[in-house]
CSV table of C-alpha atoms and ligand atoms in Angstrom, one decimal:
chain,number,residue,atom,x,y,z
A,1,MET,CA,-0.1,0.0,0.0
A,2,ASN,CA,1.5,3.3,-0.8
A,3,ARG,CA,0.7,6.3,1.4
A,4,VAL,CA,0.0,9.9,-0.2
A,5,ALA,CA,1.2,13.2,1.4
A,6,THR,CA,-1.6,15.0,2.5
A,7,THR,CA,-2.4,17.9,3.9
A,8,PRO,CA,-5.0,18.5,6.5
A,9,ILE,CA,-7.6,20.5,3.7
A,10,THR,CA,-7.3,19.6,-0.1
A,11,LEU,CA,-8.3,22.3,-2.4
A,12,GLY,CA,-11.4,21.2,-4.5
A,13,ALA,CA,-10.9,22.1,-7.9
A,14,SER,CA,-13.9,20.9,-9.4
A,15,GLY,CA,-15.6,24.1,-10.7
A,16,LEU,CA,-12.1,25.7,-11.8
A,17,GLY,CA,-13.2,27.0,-15.1
A,18,GLU,CA,-16.8,27.2,-14.6
A,19,ARG,CA,-17.3,30.7,-13.8
A,20,THR,CA,-15.1,33.7,-14.4
A,21,GLY,CA,-11.9,34.4,-13.0
A,22,ALA,CA,-10.4,30.7,-13.8
A,23,GLU,CA,-6.9,31.9,-14.8
A,24,VAL,CA,-6.3,33.6,-11.1
A,25,LEU,CA,-8.2,31.8,-9.2
A,26,ALA,CA,-5.8,28.9,-10.5
A,27,ASP,CA,-2.7,30.7,-9.6
A,28,ALA,CA,-4.0,31.2,-6.2
A,29,LEU,CA,-4.9,27.9,-5.8
A,30,LEU,CA,-1.2,26.8,-6.8
A,31,GLU,CA,0.6,29.1,-4.6
A,32,SER,CA,-2.0,28.9,-1.3
A,33,THR,CA,-0.5,27.2,2.0
A,34,VAL,CA,-3.8,25.8,2.8
A,35,GLY,CA,-3.3,22.6,1.2
A,36,ASN,CA,-2.9,20.3,-2.0
A,37,ILE,CA,-5.1,20.4,-5.0
A,38,ASP,CA,-7.8,17.9,-6.4
A,39,THR,CA,-9.1,17.8,-9.7
A,40,SER,CA,-10.3,15.4,-12.4
A,41,ASN,CA,-9.9,14.9,-16.0
A,42,MET,CA,-13.3,15.6,-16.5
A,43,TYR,CA,-13.9,18.3,-14.1
A,44,ALA,CA,-15.3,21.2,-16.1
A,45,GLN,CA,-14.9,19.3,-19.3
A,46,GLY,CA,-11.0,19.1,-18.6
A,47,ARG,CA,-10.8,23.1,-18.4
A,48,SER,CA,-10.3,22.4,-15.1
A,49,GLU,CA,-6.6,20.7,-15.3
A,50,ARG,CA,-5.9,22.9,-18.3
A,51,HIS,CA,-6.0,25.9,-15.8
A,52,LEU,CA,-3.9,24.5,-13.5
A,53,GLY,CA,-1.6,23.4,-16.3
A,54,ASP,CA,-1.5,27.1,-17.5
A,55,ALA,CA,-1.0,28.4,-13.8
A,56,ILE,CA,1.8,26.1,-13.5
A,57,THR,CA,3.6,27.0,-16.6
A,58,ARG,CA,2.8,31.0,-15.7
A,59,SER,CA,5.1,29.9,-12.0
A,60,GLY,CA,7.6,27.7,-13.6
A,61,GLY,CA,6.4,24.6,-11.7
A,62,ILE,CA,4.4,24.0,-8.8
A,63,PRO,CA,5.9,25.3,-5.8
A,64,THR,CA,8.0,23.1,-3.3
A,65,GLY,CA,6.1,20.6,-1.5
A,66,LYS,CA,2.7,21.0,-3.4
A,67,LEU,CA,0.8,18.3,-4.7
A,68,ILE,CA,-2.0,17.9,-7.3
A,69,TYR,CA,-4.3,15.2,-7.4
A,70,SER,CA,-6.2,13.8,-10.4
A,71,LYS,CA,-8.5,11.2,-11.4
A,72,ALA,CA,-9.2,8.7,-14.3
A,73,ASP,CA,-12.4,9.2,-16.3
A,74,ARG,CA,-14.6,8.0,-18.5
A,75,ASP,CA,-14.6,8.9,-22.6
A,76,VAL,CA,-17.8,11.1,-22.2
A,77,VAL,CA,-19.1,10.2,-25.3
A,78,SER,CA,-19.2,6.4,-25.6
A,79,GLY,CA,-19.2,5.9,-21.4
A,80,ALA,CA,-16.1,3.5,-22.3
A,81,PHE,CA,-13.7,3.2,-19.1
A,82,ASP,CA,-11.6,0.0,-19.5
A,83,GLY,CA,-7.9,-0.1,-19.2
A,84,ASP,CA,-6.9,1.8,-22.9
A,85,ARG,CA,-9.6,4.4,-21.4
A,86,VAL,CA,-7.5,5.0,-18.3
A,87,ARG,CA,-4.3,5.1,-20.1
A,88,ARG,CA,-5.9,7.7,-22.6
A,89,SER,CA,-7.3,9.5,-19.6
A,90,LEU,CA,-3.8,10.4,-18.0
A,91,ASP,CA,-2.3,10.7,-21.1
A,92,GLU,CA,-4.8,13.5,-21.5
A,93,SER,CA,-4.5,14.9,-17.8
A,94,LEU,CA,-0.5,14.8,-17.9
A,95,GLY,CA,-0.9,16.8,-21.1
A,96,ARG,CA,-3.2,19.4,-20.0
A,97,LEU,CA,-0.8,19.7,-16.3
A,98,GLY,CA,2.4,19.4,-18.5
A,99,LEU,CA,3.8,17.0,-15.9
A,100,ASP,CA,5.1,13.3,-17.1
A,101,SER,CA,3.8,12.1,-13.9
A,102,LEU,CA,1.2,12.8,-10.3
A,103,PRO,CA,1.3,11.4,-6.9
A,104,LEU,CA,-2.5,10.0,-7.1
A,105,TYR,CA,-4.8,8.8,-10.0
A,106,GLN,CA,-7.7,7.9,-9.2
A,107,LEU,CA,-10.6,5.9,-10.6
A,108,HIS,CA,-13.6,8.3,-10.7
A,109,ASP,CA,-17.1,8.0,-10.5
A,110,PRO,CA,-17.3,4.5,-12.6
A,111,TYR,CA,-20.7,4.2,-12.9
A,112,THR,CA,-20.6,3.2,-17.0
A,113,ILE,CA,-19.2,-0.8,-16.2
A,114,THR,CA,-19.9,-3.0,-13.5
A,115,PHE,CA,-17.3,-3.8,-10.5
A,116,GLU,CA,-16.4,-7.0,-12.5
A,117,GLU,CA,-15.8,-5.4,-16.1
A,118,ALA,CA,-13.7,-2.6,-13.6
A,119,MET,CA,-11.7,-5.2,-11.3
A,120,GLY,CA,-11.2,-8.1,-14.6
A,121,PRO,CA,-8.4,-8.3,-17.4
A,122,GLY,CA,-8.2,-5.3,-19.6
A,123,GLY,CA,-10.1,-3.2,-17.1
A,124,ALA,CA,-9.4,0.1,-15.3
A,125,VAL,CA,-8.6,-1.4,-12.1
A,126,PRO,CA,-5.5,-3.7,-13.4
A,127,ALA,CA,-4.6,-0.8,-15.7
A,128,LEU,CA,-3.9,1.6,-12.7
A,129,ILE,CA,-2.1,-0.9,-11.1
A,130,ALA,CA,0.3,-1.1,-13.9
A,131,LEU,CA,0.7,2.7,-14.7
A,132,ARG,CA,1.8,2.5,-10.9
A,133,ASP,CA,3.7,0.0,-11.1
A,134,GLU,CA,5.2,1.6,-13.8
A,135,GLY,CA,5.9,4.7,-12.2
A,136,VAL,CA,4.0,7.0,-13.4
A,137,ILE,CA,1.6,7.4,-10.6
A,138,GLY,CA,2.5,7.4,-7.1
A,139,ALA,CA,-0.6,5.7,-6.0
A,140,ILE,CA,-4.1,4.5,-7.2
A,141,GLY,CA,-7.3,5.4,-5.4
A,142,ILE,CA,-11.6,4.8,-5.9
A,143,ALA,CA,-13.4,8.1,-5.9
A,144,SER,CA,-17.3,8.2,-6.4
A,145,GLY,CA,-20.2,8.5,-4.7
A,146,THR,CA,-22.2,5.9,-3.7
A,147,ILE,CA,-20.9,4.0,-1.1
A,148,GLY,CA,-21.8,0.9,-1.4
A,149,GLN,CA,-19.7,0.7,-4.2
A,150,VAL,CA,-16.9,2.5,-2.9
A,151,HIS,CA,-17.2,-0.2,-0.1
A,152,GLU,CA,-16.8,-2.9,-2.4
A,153,TYR,CA,-13.8,-1.4,-4.4
A,154,VAL,CA,-12.3,-0.6,-1.2
A,155,ALA,CA,-12.9,-4.2,0.4
A,156,THR,CA,-10.2,-5.4,-2.7
A,157,GLY,CA,-7.4,-4.1,-0.8
A,158,VAL,CA,-5.5,-3.2,-4.3
A,159,PHE,CA,-6.2,1.3,-3.5
A,160,ASP,CA,-4.2,3.1,-2.1
A,161,VAL,CA,-6.8,5.5,-1.4
A,162,VAL,CA,-10.3,6.2,-0.9
A,163,LEU,CA,-12.3,9.3,-1.6
A,164,SER,CA,-15.8,9.4,-0.7
A,165,HIS,CA,-17.8,12.8,-1.2
A,166,ASN,CA,-21.0,14.5,1.1
A,167,ARG,CA,-21.1,11.1,3.3
A,168,PHE,CA,-18.8,12.1,6.4
A,169,THR,CA,-20.2,15.3,7.7
A,170,LEU,CA,-22.0,16.8,10.4
A,171,VAL,CA,-25.2,15.7,9.4
A,172,ASP,CA,-24.3,12.4,7.1
A,173,ARG,CA,-22.3,9.7,8.6
A,174,THR,CA,-23.4,6.9,5.8
A,175,ALA,CA,-19.4,6.6,5.1
A,176,GLU,CA,-18.1,6.0,8.6
A,177,PRO,CA,-18.3,1.9,8.1
A,178,THR,CA,-15.9,2.1,5.0
A,179,PHE,CA,-13.6,5.1,6.3
A,180,THR,CA,-13.0,2.8,8.9
A,181,LEU,CA,-12.6,-0.2,6.9
A,182,ALA,CA,-10.1,2.0,4.4
A,183,ARG,CA,-8.3,3.0,8.0
A,184,GLU,CA,-8.1,-0.7,9.4
A,185,LEU,CA,-6.5,-1.4,5.5
A,186,GLY,CA,-3.8,1.5,6.2
A,187,MET,CA,-5.4,3.4,2.9
A,188,THR,CA,-5.3,6.9,2.8
A,189,VAL,CA,-8.7,8.8,3.5
A,190,PHE,CA,-10.1,11.9,1.5
A,191,ASN,CA,-13.0,13.3,2.7
A,192,ALA,CA,-14.6,15.4,-0.2
A,193,ALA,CA,-17.5,17.7,0.4
A,194,PRO,CA,-17.8,18.7,4.0
A,195,PHE,CA,-20.1,21.1,3.7
A,196,GLY,CA,-22.5,18.3,1.9
A,197,GLY,CA,-21.5,20.4,-1.4
A,198,GLY,CA,-22.2,24.1,-0.3
A,199,THR,CA,-25.3,24.2,2.3
A,200,LEU,CA,-23.5,23.8,5.1
A,201,ALA,CA,-21.5,26.5,4.5
A,202,ASN,CA,-23.8,29.1,2.0
A,203,GLY,CA,-27.1,27.5,3.0
A,204,ALA,CA,-28.5,25.7,-0.1
A,205,SER,CA,-31.7,24.1,-0.6
A,206,THR,CA,-29.9,20.9,-1.8
A,207,TYR,CA,-27.4,18.4,0.5
A,208,GLY,CA,-25.0,16.5,-2.1
A,209,TYR,CA,-26.3,18.0,-5.1
A,210,GLN,CA,-29.4,16.6,-4.8
A,211,GLU,CA,-33.4,17.6,-3.6
A,212,MET,CA,-33.3,16.7,0.9
A,213,PRO,CA,-35.8,13.8,1.8
A,214,ALA,CA,-38.0,15.9,4.3
A,215,ASP,CA,-36.6,13.7,7.7
A,216,PHE,CA,-33.4,14.8,6.3
A,217,ALA,CA,-34.2,18.3,6.1
A,218,ALA,CA,-36.2,18.5,9.3
A,219,HIS,CA,-33.0,17.5,10.7
A,220,LEU,CA,-30.6,20.0,9.2
A,221,ALA,CA,-32.7,22.1,10.2
A,222,ARG,CA,-32.5,21.2,14.1
A,223,VAL,CA,-28.6,21.5,13.2
A,224,ARG,CA,-29.3,25.5,11.9
A,225,ALA,CA,-31.0,26.3,15.0
A,226,LEU,CA,-28.4,24.5,17.7
A,227,ALA,CA,-25.9,26.4,15.9
A,228,SER,CA,-27.9,30.0,16.2
A,229,GLU,CA,-28.5,28.9,19.5
A,230,TRP,CA,-24.8,28.4,20.5
A,231,SER,CA,-23.4,31.3,18.0
A,232,VAL,CA,-21.7,28.7,15.9
A,233,ASP,CA,-20.3,29.7,12.3
A,234,LEU,CA,-21.8,26.4,10.7
A,235,ALA,CA,-19.1,26.3,7.9
A,236,ALA,CA,-16.6,26.3,10.7
A,237,ALA,CA,-18.4,23.5,12.4
A,238,ALA,CA,-18.7,21.7,9.5
A,239,LEU,CA,-15.1,22.3,8.3
A,240,GLN,CA,-13.6,21.1,11.8
A,241,PHE,CA,-15.7,18.2,12.1
A,242,SER,CA,-14.0,16.7,9.3
A,243,VAL,CA,-11.0,17.7,9.7
A,244,GLY,CA,-10.7,16.8,13.7
A,245,SER,CA,-12.0,13.1,12.4
A,246,PRO,CA,-9.2,10.6,13.6
A,247,LEU,CA,-10.7,8.9,10.3
A,248,ILE,CA,-9.7,11.5,8.0
A,249,ASP,CA,-6.3,12.0,6.4
A,250,THR,CA,-7.6,15.4,4.4
A,251,THR,CA,-10.7,17.0,3.2
A,252,VAL,CA,-11.7,17.9,0.2
A,253,VAL,CA,-13.2,21.8,0.0
A,254,GLY,CA,-14.9,23.1,-3.0
A,255,VAL,CA,-13.1,26.5,-4.1
A,256,SER,CA,-15.3,28.6,-6.3
A,257,SER,CA,-13.8,31.5,-6.1
A,258,LEU,CA,-10.9,33.5,-4.4
A,259,GLU,CA,-13.1,35.3,-1.6
A,260,ARG,CA,-13.9,30.9,-0.8
A,261,LEU,CA,-10.1,30.2,-0.8
A,262,GLY,CA,-9.2,33.5,1.2
A,263,ALA,CA,-12.3,32.4,3.7
A,264,LEU,CA,-10.7,29.0,4.5
A,265,PRO,CA,-7.7,29.6,7.3
A,266,SER,CA,-10.9,31.9,9.5
A,267,LEU,CA,-12.8,28.4,9.3
A,268,ILE,CA,-10.2,26.5,10.1
A,269,ASP,CA,-9.1,28.3,13.6
A,270,SER,CA,-12.8,30.1,14.3
A,271,ALA,CA,-13.5,28.4,17.9
A,272,VAL,CA,-16.3,25.7,18.0
A,273,PRO,CA,-17.1,24.7,21.3
A,274,ASP,CA,-16.9,21.0,22.0
A,275,ALA,CA,-20.0,20.9,23.5
A,276,PHE,CA,-21.5,22.1,20.3
A,277,PHE,CA,-20.4,18.9,19.1
A,278,ASP,CA,-21.7,16.9,21.9
A,279,ALA,CA,-24.9,18.7,21.1
A,280,ILE,CA,-25.3,17.8,17.5
A,281,GLU,CA,-24.8,13.8,18.9
A,282,LYS,CA,-27.6,14.1,21.1
A,283,LEU,CA,-29.7,14.8,18.2
A,284,GLY,CA,-29.3,11.4,17.7
A,285,PRO,CA,-28.3,9.4,14.0
A,286,PRO,CA,-29.0,11.6,10.9
A,287,PRO,CA,-31.8,9.8,9.0
A,288,ALA,CA,-30.5,9.3,5.2
A,289,SER,CA,-29.7,12.2,2.7
A,290,GLY,CA,-30.1,10.9,-0.3
A,291,ASN,CA,-29.8,7.2,-2.2
A,292,ASP,CA,-27.1,5.2,-1.9
B,1,NAP,N1,-16.4,11.6,-7.2
B,1,NAP,C1,-15.1,12.7,-6.6
B,1,NAP,O1,-14.6,12.3,-6.7
B,1,NAP,C2,-15.9,13.8,-5.9
B,1,NAP,C3,-17.5,14.4,-6.0
B,1,NAP,C4,-17.4,15.3,-5.5
B,1,NAP,C5,-16.9,16.4,-4.8
B,1,NAP,N2,-15.3,16.2,-5.1
B,1,NAP,C6,-13.9,17.2,-4.7
B,1,NAP,O2,-14.5,17.4,-3.7
B,1,NAP,C7,-14.7,18.8,-3.8
B,1,NAP,C8,-15.6,19.6,-3.0
B,1,NAP,O3,-16.8,19.3,-3.8
B,1,NAP,P1,-17.9,19.8,-3.3
B,1,NAP,O4,-17.6,21.6,-3.8
B,1,NAP,O5,-18.9,19.2,-4.4
B,1,NAP,O6,-18.3,20.5,-1.8
B,1,NAP,P2,-18.1,20.9,-0.6
B,1,NAP,O7,-16.5,21.3,-0.4
B,1,NAP,O8,-19.4,20.6,0.3
B,1,NAP,O9,-18.9,22.5,-0.9
B,1,NAP,C9,-18.2,23.9,-1.3
B,1,NAP,C10,-19.0,25.0,-1.7
B,1,NAP,O10,-19.1,25.5,-0.3
B,1,NAP,C11,-19.6,26.9,-1.0
B,1,NAP,N3,-18.5,27.0,0.1
B,1,NAP,C12,-16.9,26.8,0.4
B,1,NAP,N4,-16.7,27.8,1.2
B,1,NAP,C13,-17.5,28.7,2.2
B,1,NAP,C14,-17.9,30.0,2.6
B,1,NAP,N5,-16.7,29.9,3.2
B,1,NAP,N6,-19.0,30.5,2.9
B,1,NAP,C15,-19.9,29.9,2.2
B,1,NAP,N7,-20.0,28.9,1.2
B,1,NAP,C16,-19.0,28.7,1.1
B,1,NAP,C17,-19.3,27.5,-2.4
B,1,NAP,O11,-19.8,27.2,-3.0
B,1,NAP,P3,-20.5,28.6,-3.7
B,1,NAP,O12,-19.0,29.4,-3.6
B,1,NAP,O13,-21.1,28.5,-4.5
B,1,NAP,O14,-21.1,29.2,-2.4
B,1,NAP,C18,-18.4,26.2,-2.7
B,1,NAP,O15,-18.3,25.8,-4.1
B,1,NAP,C19,-14.9,19.3,-5.3
B,1,NAP,O16,-14.2,20.4,-5.7
B,1,NAP,C20,-13.7,18.2,-5.9
B,1,NAP,O17,-12.5,18.3,-5.9
B,1,NAP,C21,-15.0,14.9,-5.8
């Protein structure tokens, strides 16, 4: 099992290239001392990696100690996600980023293939293992959102890293058994979307990019009421819940703008009393937030 170096916060670049100001944001992400960067072949149709590559060129290379992690994606037209596609995906990622290797390349959202296809001869996972053996990538991971699927891949024991999103937050603990298994296997654990895709920080009406079931929305309303009662910044509490968990190596936060990037240090440092987290636990286990 190859360990991956991490920072407590990883800067999520899924939105890089979706809004104006991407060049400036890419430069800021690259220079930021807050953490490493998470991107993927298909984020913003490849523009996320391309903007990061351009920022690397502008700065004359990646700053010392900074790591950029990326992910293999299916062919967006055909849905193909076999070993050949993984190799093409890596070539595309390295080309856009202007790099010849990556510290981590993950199998991203393998929804168009079965587990058996992914693991079998000619499949995506044997290709990732071969690329790791060849030294082009330092470590391999499974990065996906359906926790049952993530658990199945984690249990193979062949991955170095797991990334799950929206399922280990102040209001959702679905990923806990999977992260516990990953820990037992010695894997590095990436917990993405600590704000549930935004709602715990910006008050958006969706959770994990989906409409909330009514009982989950009611639970979230109780959490918001507690935060207000305790005068706690819910975004700070949500971030600190993940960063402070012994199950998590790094928390991947979506950074949509310079303003959001600038706010991160104070969210990490803002005082949130332990008793507030105890009060959240006393609400009991959260209801399911979506379909898993
Ligand atoms: N399958 C996968 O591999 C996978 C899936 C999901 C996510 N990820 C990774 O995880 C990262 C994080 O996911 P995510 O962005 O979906 O969810 P998130 O981190 O839970 O939410 C991020 C959003 O919260 C809002 N926000 C951030 N800081 C804020 C602040 N200080 N105040 C108010 N609002 C704030 C921003 O939205 P606004 O600016 O619009 O308000 C931001 O886009 C992604 O970028 C990606 O790198 C990976």
